[in-house]
Amino acid sequence: MGAQVAAGLVVAAAYNVRLALDAGIGAVQRPAATRTAGRVDLLARWLSDPFREAKWGLNAGGGVGLHLEQARAPRPVAIVTLGVEGPSDGVWVPGVEVGLGGGVRAGFTLRRAPLRRR
């Protein structure tokens, strides 16, 4: 089991598709020790409500990642995600995502809120 904090860059590929490059760092607990771990992910997300016409918006994504762990070889993984974004405060859009990619993933997201779109 492990935990990481991550940051990324997201660009619009189409009106309802976003491409994201994320990188994270944290730790993972192994039977013998706690090790430093990290990841780099490249994801595409499909948005159900790209123009923020509803208060809540669903998204689904997929991509590839590279898991890095101290004293182990880098490991490529396939990733799938499902998420929901909440109402914007005009500056930020909070969200929650769950998925699979080298194990179960769960995370909270905080994205900048472009005017009238997700």
PDB file of N, CA, C and O in Angstrom, residues 1-2 28 30 39 41 65 67 75-81 97-107:
ATOM      1  N   MET A   1       0.852  -1.180   0.000  1.00  0.00           N
ATOM      2  CA  MET A   1       0.000   0.000   0.000  1.00  0.00           C
ATOM      3  C   MET A   1       0.891   1.234   0.000  1.00  0.00           C
ATOM      4  O   MET A   1       1.951   1.241   0.606  1.00  0.00           O
ATOM      5  N   GLY A   2       0.409   2.277  -0.675  1.00  0.00           N
ATOM      6  CA  GLY A   2       1.209   3.483  -0.767  1.00  0.00           C
ATOM      7  C   GLY A   2       0.350   4.716  -0.949  1.00  0.00           C
ATOM      8  O   GLY A   2      -0.863   4.622  -1.127  1.00  0.00           O
ATOM      9  N   VAL A  28       5.741   3.733  -0.535  1.00  0.00           N
ATOM     10  CA  VAL A  28       4.998   2.482  -0.576  1.00  0.00           C
ATOM     11  C   VAL A  28       5.510   1.601   0.564  1.00  0.00           C
ATOM     12  O   VAL A  28       6.704   1.583   0.851  1.00  0.00           O
ATOM     13  N   ARG A  30       6.306  -1.928   2.050  1.00  0.00           N
ATOM     14  CA  ARG A  30       6.627  -3.310   1.713  1.00  0.00           C
ATOM     15  C   ARG A  30       6.895  -4.060   3.019  1.00  0.00           C
ATOM     16  O   ARG A  30       7.189  -3.434   4.037  1.00  0.00           O
ATOM     17  N   ARG A  39       5.583   7.998  -9.973  1.00  0.00           N
ATOM     18  CA  ARG A  39       4.899   7.572 -11.188  1.00  0.00           C
ATOM     19  C   ARG A  39       4.846   8.719 -12.174  1.00  0.00           C
ATOM     20  O   ARG A  39       4.919   9.899 -11.798  1.00  0.00           O
ATOM     21  N   ASP A  41       2.278   9.426 -15.595  1.00  0.00           N
ATOM     22  CA  ASP A  41       1.110   8.911 -16.317  1.00  0.00           C
ATOM     23  C   ASP A  41       0.781   9.820 -17.495  1.00  0.00           C
ATOM     24  O   ASP A  41       0.874  11.041 -17.386  1.00  0.00           O
ATOM     25  N   GLY A  65       1.031   4.346 -17.825  1.00  0.00           N
ATOM     26  CA  GLY A  65       1.839   4.933 -16.768  1.00  0.00           C
ATOM     27  C   GLY A  65       3.123   4.159 -16.575  1.00  0.00           C
ATOM     28  O   GLY A  65       3.276   3.032 -17.061  1.00  0.00           O
ATOM     29  N   HIS A  67       5.447   3.127 -13.299  1.00  0.00           N
ATOM     30  CA  HIS A  67       5.632   3.115 -11.845  1.00  0.00           C
ATOM     31  C   HIS A  67       7.113   2.978 -11.530  1.00  0.00           C
ATOM     32  O   HIS A  67       7.790   2.116 -12.084  1.00  0.00           O
ATOM     33  N   ARG A  75       8.119  -0.081 -13.917  1.00  0.00           N
ATOM     34  CA  ARG A  75       7.073  -1.010 -14.367  1.00  0.00           C
ATOM     35  C   ARG A  75       5.999  -0.246 -15.135  1.00  0.00           C
ATOM     36  O   ARG A  75       5.323   0.627 -14.585  1.00  0.00           O
ATOM     37  N   PRO A  76       5.794  -0.572 -16.429  1.00  0.00           N
ATOM     38  CA  PRO A  76       4.708   0.069 -17.187  1.00  0.00           C
ATOM     39  C   PRO A  76       3.362  -0.530 -16.792  1.00  0.00           C
ATOM     40  O   PRO A  76       3.267  -1.715 -16.475  1.00  0.00           O
ATOM     41  N   VAL A  77       2.312   0.304 -16.819  1.00  0.00           N
ATOM     42  CA  VAL A  77       0.959  -0.151 -16.479  1.00  0.00           C
ATOM     43  C   VAL A  77      -0.047   0.499 -17.416  1.00  0.00           C
ATOM     44  O   VAL A  77       0.166   1.593 -17.915  1.00  0.00           O
ATOM     45  N   ALA A  78      -1.157  -0.200 -17.639  1.00  0.00           N
ATOM     46  CA  ALA A  78      -2.317   0.371 -18.328  1.00  0.00           C
ATOM     47  C   ALA A  78      -3.223   0.982 -17.253  1.00  0.00           C
ATOM     48  O   ALA A  78      -3.319   0.454 -16.146  1.00  0.00           O
ATOM     49  N   ILE A  79      -3.875   2.079 -17.579  1.00  0.00           N
ATOM     50  CA  ILE A  79      -4.684   2.811 -16.598  1.00  0.00           C
ATOM     51  C   ILE A  79      -6.085   3.062 -17.144  1.00  0.00           C
ATOM     52  O   ILE A  79      -6.235   3.442 -18.308  1.00  0.00           O
ATOM     53  N   VAL A  80      -7.105   2.850 -16.310  1.00  0.00           N
ATOM     54  CA  VAL A  80      -8.478   3.275 -16.601  1.00  0.00           C
ATOM     55  C   VAL A  80      -8.995   4.024 -15.382  1.00  0.00           C
ATOM     56  O   VAL A  80      -8.678   3.670 -14.247  1.00  0.00           O
ATOM     57  N   THR A  81      -9.770   5.079 -15.610  1.00  0.00           N
ATOM     58  CA  THR A  81     -10.296   5.880 -14.505  1.00  0.00           C
ATOM     59  C   THR A  81     -11.754   6.253 -14.750  1.00  0.00           C
ATOM     60  O   THR A  81     -12.230   6.285 -15.881  1.00  0.00           O
ATOM     61  N   GLU A  97     -11.643  10.807  -8.311  1.00  0.00           N
ATOM     62  CA  GLU A  97     -11.428   9.800  -9.345  1.00  0.00           C
ATOM     63  C   GLU A  97     -11.053   8.476  -8.710  1.00  0.00           C
ATOM     64  O   GLU A  97     -10.363   8.441  -7.689  1.00  0.00           O
ATOM     65  N   VAL A  98     -11.526   7.403  -9.324  1.00  0.00           N
ATOM     66  CA  VAL A  98     -11.118   6.050  -8.937  1.00  0.00           C
ATOM     67  C   VAL A  98     -10.717   5.321 -10.216  1.00  0.00           C
ATOM     68  O   VAL A  98     -11.152   5.682 -11.309  1.00  0.00           O
ATOM     69  N   GLY A  99      -9.889   4.308 -10.061  1.00  0.00           N
ATOM     70  CA  GLY A  99      -9.474   3.590 -11.247  1.00  0.00           C
ATOM     71  C   GLY A  99      -8.577   2.418 -10.940  1.00  0.00           C
ATOM     72  O   GLY A  99      -8.344   2.067  -9.779  1.00  0.00           O
ATOM     73  N   LEU A 100      -8.071   1.849 -12.020  1.00  0.00           N
ATOM     74  CA  LEU A 100      -7.128   0.742 -11.947  1.00  0.00           C
ATOM     75  C   LEU A 100      -5.918   1.113 -12.778  1.00  0.00           C
ATOM     76  O   LEU A 100      -6.053   1.706 -13.852  1.00  0.00           O
ATOM     77  N   GLY A 101      -4.741   0.750 -12.271  1.00  0.00           N
ATOM     78  CA  GLY A 101      -3.506   1.017 -12.991  1.00  0.00           C
ATOM     79  C   GLY A 101      -2.339   0.604 -12.118  1.00  0.00           C
ATOM     80  O   GLY A 101      -1.839   1.400 -11.354  1.00  0.00           O
ATOM     81  N   GLY A 102      -1.970  -0.650 -12.152  1.00  0.00           N
ATOM     82  CA  GLY A 102      -0.946  -1.150 -11.248  1.00  0.00           C
ATOM     83  C   GLY A 102      -1.514  -1.379  -9.858  1.00  0.00           C
ATOM     84  O   GLY A 102      -0.791  -1.434  -8.878  1.00  0.00           O
ATOM     85  N   GLY A 103      -2.814  -1.485  -9.753  1.00  0.00           N
ATOM     86  CA  GLY A 103      -3.526  -1.620  -8.488  1.00  0.00           C
ATOM     87  C   GLY A 103      -4.705  -0.660  -8.482  1.00  0.00           C
ATOM     88  O   GLY A 103      -4.955   0.049  -9.454  1.00  0.00           O
ATOM     89  N   VAL A 104      -5.421  -0.618  -7.386  1.00  0.00           N
ATOM     90  CA  VAL A 104      -6.558   0.292  -7.257  1.00  0.00           C
ATOM     91  C   VAL A 104      -6.031   1.701  -7.017  1.00  0.00           C
ATOM     92  O   VAL A 104      -5.094   1.901  -6.258  1.00  0.00           O
ATOM     93  N   ARG A 105      -6.655   2.666  -7.664  1.00  0.00           N
ATOM     94  CA  ARG A 105      -6.286   4.073  -7.505  1.00  0.00           C
ATOM     95  C   ARG A 105      -7.497   4.841  -6.995  1.00  0.00           C
ATOM     96  O   ARG A 105      -8.611   4.603  -7.438  1.00  0.00           O
ATOM     97  N   ALA A 106      -7.256   5.772  -6.137  1.00  0.00           N
ATOM     98  CA  ALA A 106      -8.304   6.683  -5.683  1.00  0.00           C
ATOM     99  C   ALA A 106      -7.641   8.023  -5.415  1.00  0.00           C
ATOM    100  O   ALA A 106      -6.530   8.073  -4.881  1.00  0.00           O
ATOM    101  N   GLY A 107      -8.298   9.089  -5.807  1.00  0.00           N
ATOM    102  CA  GLY A 107      -7.681  10.384  -5.586  1.00  0.00           C
ATOM    103  C   GLY A 107      -8.674  11.518  -5.613  1.00  0.00           C
ATOM    104  O   GLY A 107      -9.783  11.394  -6.128  1.00  0.00           O
TER     105      GLY A 107
END
